[in-house]
Short mmCIF file of C-alpha atoms in Angstrom, two decimals:
data_model
loop_
_atom_site.label_atom_id
_atom_site.label_comp_id
_atom_site.label_asym_id
_atom_site.label_seq_id
_atom_site.Cartn_x
_atom_site.Cartn_y
_atom_site.Cartn_z
CA MET A 339 -12.71 -5.61 3.18
CA GLU A 340 -16.14 -4.38 5.25
CA PRO A 341 -17.82 -2.18 2.93
CA GLU A 342 -18.62 0.36 5.94
CA GLN A 343 -14.71 0.82 5.15
CA TYR A 344 -14.33 1.89 2.46
CA GLN A 345 -16.65 4.63 3.38
CA VAL A 346 -13.74 4.49 6.09
CA MET A 347 -10.99 5.07 4.09
CA PHE A 348 -13.42 7.87 1.47
CA ARG A 349 -13.43 10.22 4.78
CA ARG A 350 -10.67 9.37 5.77
CA GLU A 351 -7.49 9.01 3.47
CA ASP A 352 -6.49 13.06 2.25
CA ARG A 353 -6.06 14.52 6.23
CA HIS A 354 -5.66 11.02 8.38
CA TRP A 355 -1.26 10.46 9.71
CA TRP A 356 -1.86 7.54 8.25
CA TYR A 357 -2.54 7.84 4.96
CA ALA A 358 -1.24 10.95 4.42
CA GLY A 359 2.64 10.46 6.01
CA MET A 360 2.36 6.58 4.51
CA ARG A 361 2.16 7.79 0.58
CA ARG A 362 4.40 10.70 1.53
CA ALA A 363 7.52 8.68 2.51
CA SER A 364 6.18 6.38 -0.25
CA LEU A 365 5.91 8.79 -2.93
CA ALA A 366 9.42 10.78 -2.47
CA LEU A 367 10.76 7.10 -3.17
CA LEU A 368 9.31 7.15 -6.63
CA ARG A 369 9.71 10.31 -7.38
CA ASP A 370 13.88 10.17 -6.71
CA VAL A 371 13.20 7.01 -9.17
CA VAL A 372 11.96 8.66 -12.56
CA GLY A 373 13.83 11.62 -12.04
CA ASN A 374 11.47 14.11 -15.13
CA ARG A 375 11.20 11.52 -17.35
CA PRO A 376 7.63 12.51 -19.62
CA ALA A 377 4.92 10.80 -20.02
CA LEU A 378 4.35 7.23 -18.03
CA ARG A 379 2.53 4.80 -17.83
CA ILE A 380 1.39 3.76 -13.65
CA LEU A 381 -1.05 1.19 -13.04
CA ASP A 382 -2.48 1.89 -8.69
CA ALA A 383 -3.82 -1.52 -8.58
CA GLY A 384 -6.02 -2.34 -6.13
CA CYS A 385 -6.53 1.80 -6.05
CA GLY A 386 -9.33 2.10 -3.81
CA THR A 387 -10.96 4.95 -2.89
CA GLY A 388 -8.43 7.10 -5.03
CA GLY A 389 -6.82 9.62 -2.54
CA THR A 390 -3.02 8.26 -3.79
CA THR A 391 -4.28 7.14 -7.11
CA VAL A 392 -4.94 11.20 -8.04
CA ARG A 393 -1.58 11.98 -6.19
CA LEU A 394 0.69 9.74 -8.77
CA ARG A 395 -0.99 12.14 -11.92
CA ALA A 396 1.75 14.65 -11.10
CA LEU A 397 4.03 11.66 -12.64
CA GLY A 398 1.70 10.62 -15.67
CA ASP A 399 -0.71 9.09 -16.82
CA VAL A 400 -2.32 7.32 -14.65
CA CYS A 401 -4.84 4.11 -14.49
CA GLY A 402 -6.88 2.91 -11.04
CA VAL A 403 -8.32 -1.04 -10.98
CA ASP A 404 -9.70 -2.16 -7.73
CA LEU A 405 -12.03 -5.29 -6.57
CA ARG A 406 -15.54 -3.50 -5.79
CA GLN A 407 -17.47 -1.48 -6.81
CA GLU A 408 -17.82 0.12 -2.75
CA ALA A 409 -14.01 1.33 -4.38
CA VAL A 410 -14.22 2.25 -7.47
CA ALA A 411 -17.72 4.15 -6.93
CA PRO A 412 -15.94 7.74 -5.45
CA ALA A 413 -12.28 7.31 -6.35
CA ALA A 414 -14.31 8.49 -10.38
CA SER A 415 -15.79 11.20 -8.19
CA ARG A 416 -12.86 12.54 -7.57
CA GLY A 417 -12.28 12.43 -11.61
CA LEU A 418 -10.78 10.35 -12.29
CA GLY A 419 -13.76 8.17 -14.27
CA GLY A 420 -12.58 6.75 -17.43
CA ARG A 421 -9.29 6.05 -15.92
CA LEU A 422 -10.34 3.34 -13.50
CA ALA A 423 -11.21 -1.05 -13.94
CA GLN A 424 -13.80 -2.72 -11.49
CA ALA A 425 -11.41 -6.45 -11.29
CA GLY A 426 -8.82 -8.14 -9.37
CA VAL A 427 -5.32 -7.84 -9.02
CA GLU A 428 -4.42 -11.88 -10.10
CA TRP A 429 -6.31 -10.55 -13.75
CA LEU A 430 -6.35 -7.06 -14.68
CA PRO A 431 -7.96 -6.66 -18.38
CA PHE A 432 -4.60 -4.72 -19.10
CA ARG A 433 -2.43 -5.85 -22.29
CA THR A 434 0.69 -7.36 -21.46
CA ALA A 435 3.96 -4.89 -21.47
CA SER A 436 1.66 -1.76 -21.28
CA PHE A 437 3.01 0.59 -18.00
CA ASP A 438 6.11 1.97 -17.00
CA ILE A 439 5.58 1.99 -13.67
CA VAL A 440 2.83 -0.35 -10.74
CA THR A 441 2.10 0.78 -7.79
CA SER A 442 0.17 -1.38 -5.49
CA PHE A 443 -0.44 -0.44 -1.48
CA GLU A 444 -1.81 -2.21 1.28
CA VAL A 445 -3.18 -4.74 -1.36
CA LEU A 446 -2.04 -8.46 -1.33
CA TYR A 447 -3.10 -8.82 2.50
CA HIS A 448 -6.54 -9.28 1.84
CA LEU A 449 -8.64 -12.43 1.98
CA GLY A 450 -9.99 -10.68 -1.08
CA VAL A 451 -6.39 -12.38 -2.57
CA GLY A 452 -6.96 -15.15 -3.61
CA SER A 453 -2.71 -15.72 -4.25
CA ASP A 454 -0.04 -12.74 -4.18
CA ASP A 455 1.42 -15.10 -6.74
CA ALA A 456 -0.56 -14.51 -8.60
CA ALA A 457 -0.68 -10.97 -8.57
CA LEU A 458 3.02 -9.83 -8.51
CA ALA A 459 2.92 -11.88 -11.85
CA GLU A 460 0.03 -10.00 -13.20
CA PHE A 461 2.16 -7.04 -12.05
CA ARG A 462 4.74 -8.60 -14.42
CA ARG A 463 3.13 -9.39 -17.20
CA VAL A 464 2.05 -5.73 -17.71
CA LEU A 465 5.20 -3.88 -16.88
CA ARG A 466 7.69 -2.30 -19.85
CA PRO A 467 10.61 -4.11 -19.67
CA GLY A 468 12.50 -2.20 -17.18
CA GLY A 469 9.49 -1.77 -15.97
CA LEU A 470 9.10 -0.70 -11.79
CA LEU A 471 6.85 -2.30 -8.73
CA LEU A 472 6.90 -0.49 -5.85
CA LEU A 473 4.47 -2.68 -3.18
CA ARG A 474 3.57 -1.76 -0.17
CA LEU A 475 1.88 -4.56 2.24
CA PRO A 476 1.92 -4.55 6.16
CA ALA A 477 4.27 -6.21 8.32
CA HIS A 478 4.57 -8.96 11.52
CA ASP A 479 1.21 -12.18 11.17
CA TRP A 480 1.28 -11.20 15.33
CA LEU A 481 0.38 -7.47 14.94
CA ARG A 482 -3.09 -8.61 14.17
CA GLY A 483 -5.85 -6.45 15.57
CA ARG A 484 -9.18 -5.56 15.34
CA HIS A 485 -8.30 -3.09 11.81
CA ASP A 486 -7.71 -6.53 9.99
CA ARG A 487 -10.21 -8.82 10.97
CA LEU A 488 -12.91 -5.25 9.98
CA VAL A 489 -10.80 -4.82 5.68
CA HIS A 490 -9.91 -9.31 6.70
CA THR A 491 -7.03 -9.87 6.59
CA ARG A 492 -5.43 -13.23 4.80
CA ARG A 493 -1.93 -12.49 5.91
CA ARG A 494 0.95 -9.78 6.59
CA TYR A 495 4.64 -9.69 5.87
CA THR A 496 8.20 -9.78 6.28
CA VAL A 497 10.86 -8.31 4.36
CA ARG A 498 12.42 -11.90 4.16
CA GLU A 499 8.89 -13.19 2.95
CA VAL A 500 8.06 -9.78 0.00
CA ARG A 501 12.03 -10.10 -1.76
CA THR A 502 11.58 -14.21 -1.79
CA LYS A 503 8.34 -13.66 -3.26
CA LEU A 504 9.08 -10.72 -5.69
CA GLN A 505 11.92 -12.75 -7.27
CA GLN A 506 10.62 -15.38 -7.57
CA ALA A 507 7.56 -13.47 -9.43
CA GLY A 508 10.88 -12.79 -12.24
CA PHE A 509 11.64 -9.26 -10.74
CA ARG A 510 14.86 -7.56 -9.31
CA VAL A 511 14.48 -7.03 -5.77
CA GLU A 512 16.32 -3.12 -5.97
CA TYR A 513 15.05 -1.73 -2.43
CA ALA A 514 13.53 -3.42 0.57
CA THR A 515 13.15 -2.36 4.35
CA TRP A 516 10.17 -2.05 6.66
CA ALA A 517 8.97 1.06 6.85
CA ASN A 518 6.36 3.01 9.23
CA SER A 519 9.21 2.42 12.26
CA ALA A 520 8.91 5.17 13.99
CA LEU A 521 5.63 5.08 15.56
CA PHE A 522 6.54 0.98 15.90
CA LEU A 523 6.26 0.46 19.60
CA PRO A 524 3.32 2.29 20.67
CA ALA A 525 1.75 0.47 18.01
CA ALA A 526 3.05 -2.60 18.52
CA ALA A 527 2.15 -2.41 22.56
CA LYS A 528 -2.13 -1.32 21.41
CA ARG A 529 -1.84 -4.08 18.14
CA LEU A 530 -0.63 -7.07 20.84
CA LEU A 531 -3.92 -5.41 23.09
CA ASP A 532 -6.16 -5.45 20.09
CA GLY A 533 -5.91 -8.68 19.30
CA LEU A 534 -6.35 -9.86 23.15
CA ALA A 535 -9.80 -8.37 22.95
CA LEU A 536 -10.40 -10.18 19.78
CA ARG A 537 -10.28 -13.52 21.77
CA GLN A 538 -13.53 -12.46 24.43
CA ALA A 539 -15.92 -9.47 21.84
CA ALA A 540 -15.84 -9.62 18.03
CA PRO A 541 -15.67 -5.40 16.41
CA ASP A 542 -18.46 -3.42 14.97
CA ALA A 543 -17.43 -4.01 11.29
CA GLY A 544 -18.35 -0.27 11.29
CA ALA A 545 -15.77 0.59 13.88
CA GLU A 546 -12.63 2.33 13.09
CA PRO A 547 -10.38 1.77 15.41
CA ASP A 548 -6.93 2.62 14.00
CA LEU A 549 -8.19 5.24 11.92
CA TRP A 550 -10.20 7.42 14.34
CA MET A 551 -9.19 11.35 13.40
CA PRO A 552 -6.80 12.61 16.24
CA PRO A 553 -6.92 16.83 17.35
CA SER A 554 -5.77 18.76 13.90
CA ALA A 555 -2.00 19.47 15.93
CA VAL A 556 -1.80 15.69 16.51
CA ASN A 557 -2.63 14.58 13.58
CA TRP A 558 0.07 17.15 11.82
CA LEU A 559 2.49 15.60 13.93
CA LEU A 560 1.67 12.12 13.48
CA GLU A 561 1.76 12.77 9.72
CA GLN A 562 6.01 14.82 9.74
CA CYS A 563 7.09 11.47 11.66
CA VAL A 564 5.75 8.71 8.89
CA ALA A 565 6.14 11.05 5.90
CA ALA A 566 10.44 11.60 7.35
CA GLU A 567 10.73 8.03 6.11
CA GLY A 568 10.68 9.58 2.82
CA ALA A 569 14.90 10.44 3.22
CA ALA A 570 15.77 7.10 4.66
CA PHE A 571 14.09 5.56 1.01
CA ARG A 572 15.61 8.66 -1.62
CA ARG A 573 19.21 7.09 0.51
CA ARG A 574 18.27 3.67 0.24
CA PHE A 575 18.70 3.01 4.09
CA HIS A 576 17.67 -0.35 6.10
CA LEU A 577 15.16 0.47 8.51
CA PRO A 578 14.77 -1.95 11.80
CA LEU A 579 12.01 -2.38 11.92
CA GLY A 580 8.89 -1.22 10.81
CA LEU A 581 4.67 -1.85 10.64
CA SER A 582 4.83 -2.30 6.77
CA VAL A 583 7.31 -3.74 4.20
CA LEU A 584 8.13 -1.70 1.47
CA ALA A 585 9.40 -2.89 -1.71
CA LEU A 586 10.89 -0.77 -5.06
CA ALA A 587 12.32 -3.90 -7.57
CA ARG A 588 12.31 -3.76 -11.70
CA ALA A 589 10.79 -6.35 -14.10
CA ASP A 590 13.39 -8.07 -15.58
CA HIS A 591 17.69 -6.57 -15.85
CA GLY A 592 16.85 -3.89 -18.70
CA ALA A 593 17.13 0.12 -18.43
CA PHE A 594 14.67 1.94 -17.10
#
C-alpha cells in the first residue's frame, strides 16, 4: 500500500460509509456466533490503523498485527498500545493455539502478502481447537480500479476460491458468501471506468478515488445499505453477487 493511504485510512475508517457499514455487517455475524462467551482472545490479523480492532474489544481481549509501521503507529494512538505487533500475517509472532478468534479484513489480497496459503496456515496455527476465522476479501479480478493500484492489490477472489483455500488450509467452512452487494451495480460500473482510465494515465499516489467523503446524509444512507447485510449474514443467507467475499470457518471440527 502507498504510505499515504494509511493516513487516508486513519482519517476515513471511523465514519466513511464503506468502512462503517462493512464493519457493522461483519461484526453482526461474529456476535451472533460467539453470543455472550466471556474472555475471548482475538487476533485482528492485518489490523491497519485499528478502526475495527478497537471495536473488537467489545468481544474480548484483542491483539492487532500489521506489517507496516505506518499502520501500527496510528493504531497505537487509538489506545491499543501494547496490544499491537509489527509483523506479517505469514509469520505471526504468537504461540500455537493462542486465540479463540482470528479476523482478517481486506488483507490477504495485498502484494505485501507473498502467499495467502501461508497466511491461512498461520491463522489456523494460532487458533485454538474449534477456533473461528472471520475472513473478508475483495471480489472479482475484473473489478480492479485506481484504488487497487494505490493499495497494491495482488489479486481479487471468488467465493469458490476462498472456500477452496480455506479447506486446503485445514479449515471447515461454515459460511461463505458474496458481500457488499447492495451497491454492486453502480460500484462495478465505476470500477470498470476506472480500469479504462488506468490504461491511459497513472493515478496520483495521494488520490482517494474510493474513499472520498460524501455529504453526511448520503454517507449515512450508504452505510445503512451496506450494514443491512448483517441480517443476511446472521441467517447465513448466500447473497447472489457482491464486491467482496465473506467467510466464516473453524480451525477444525472441535466445538467452539
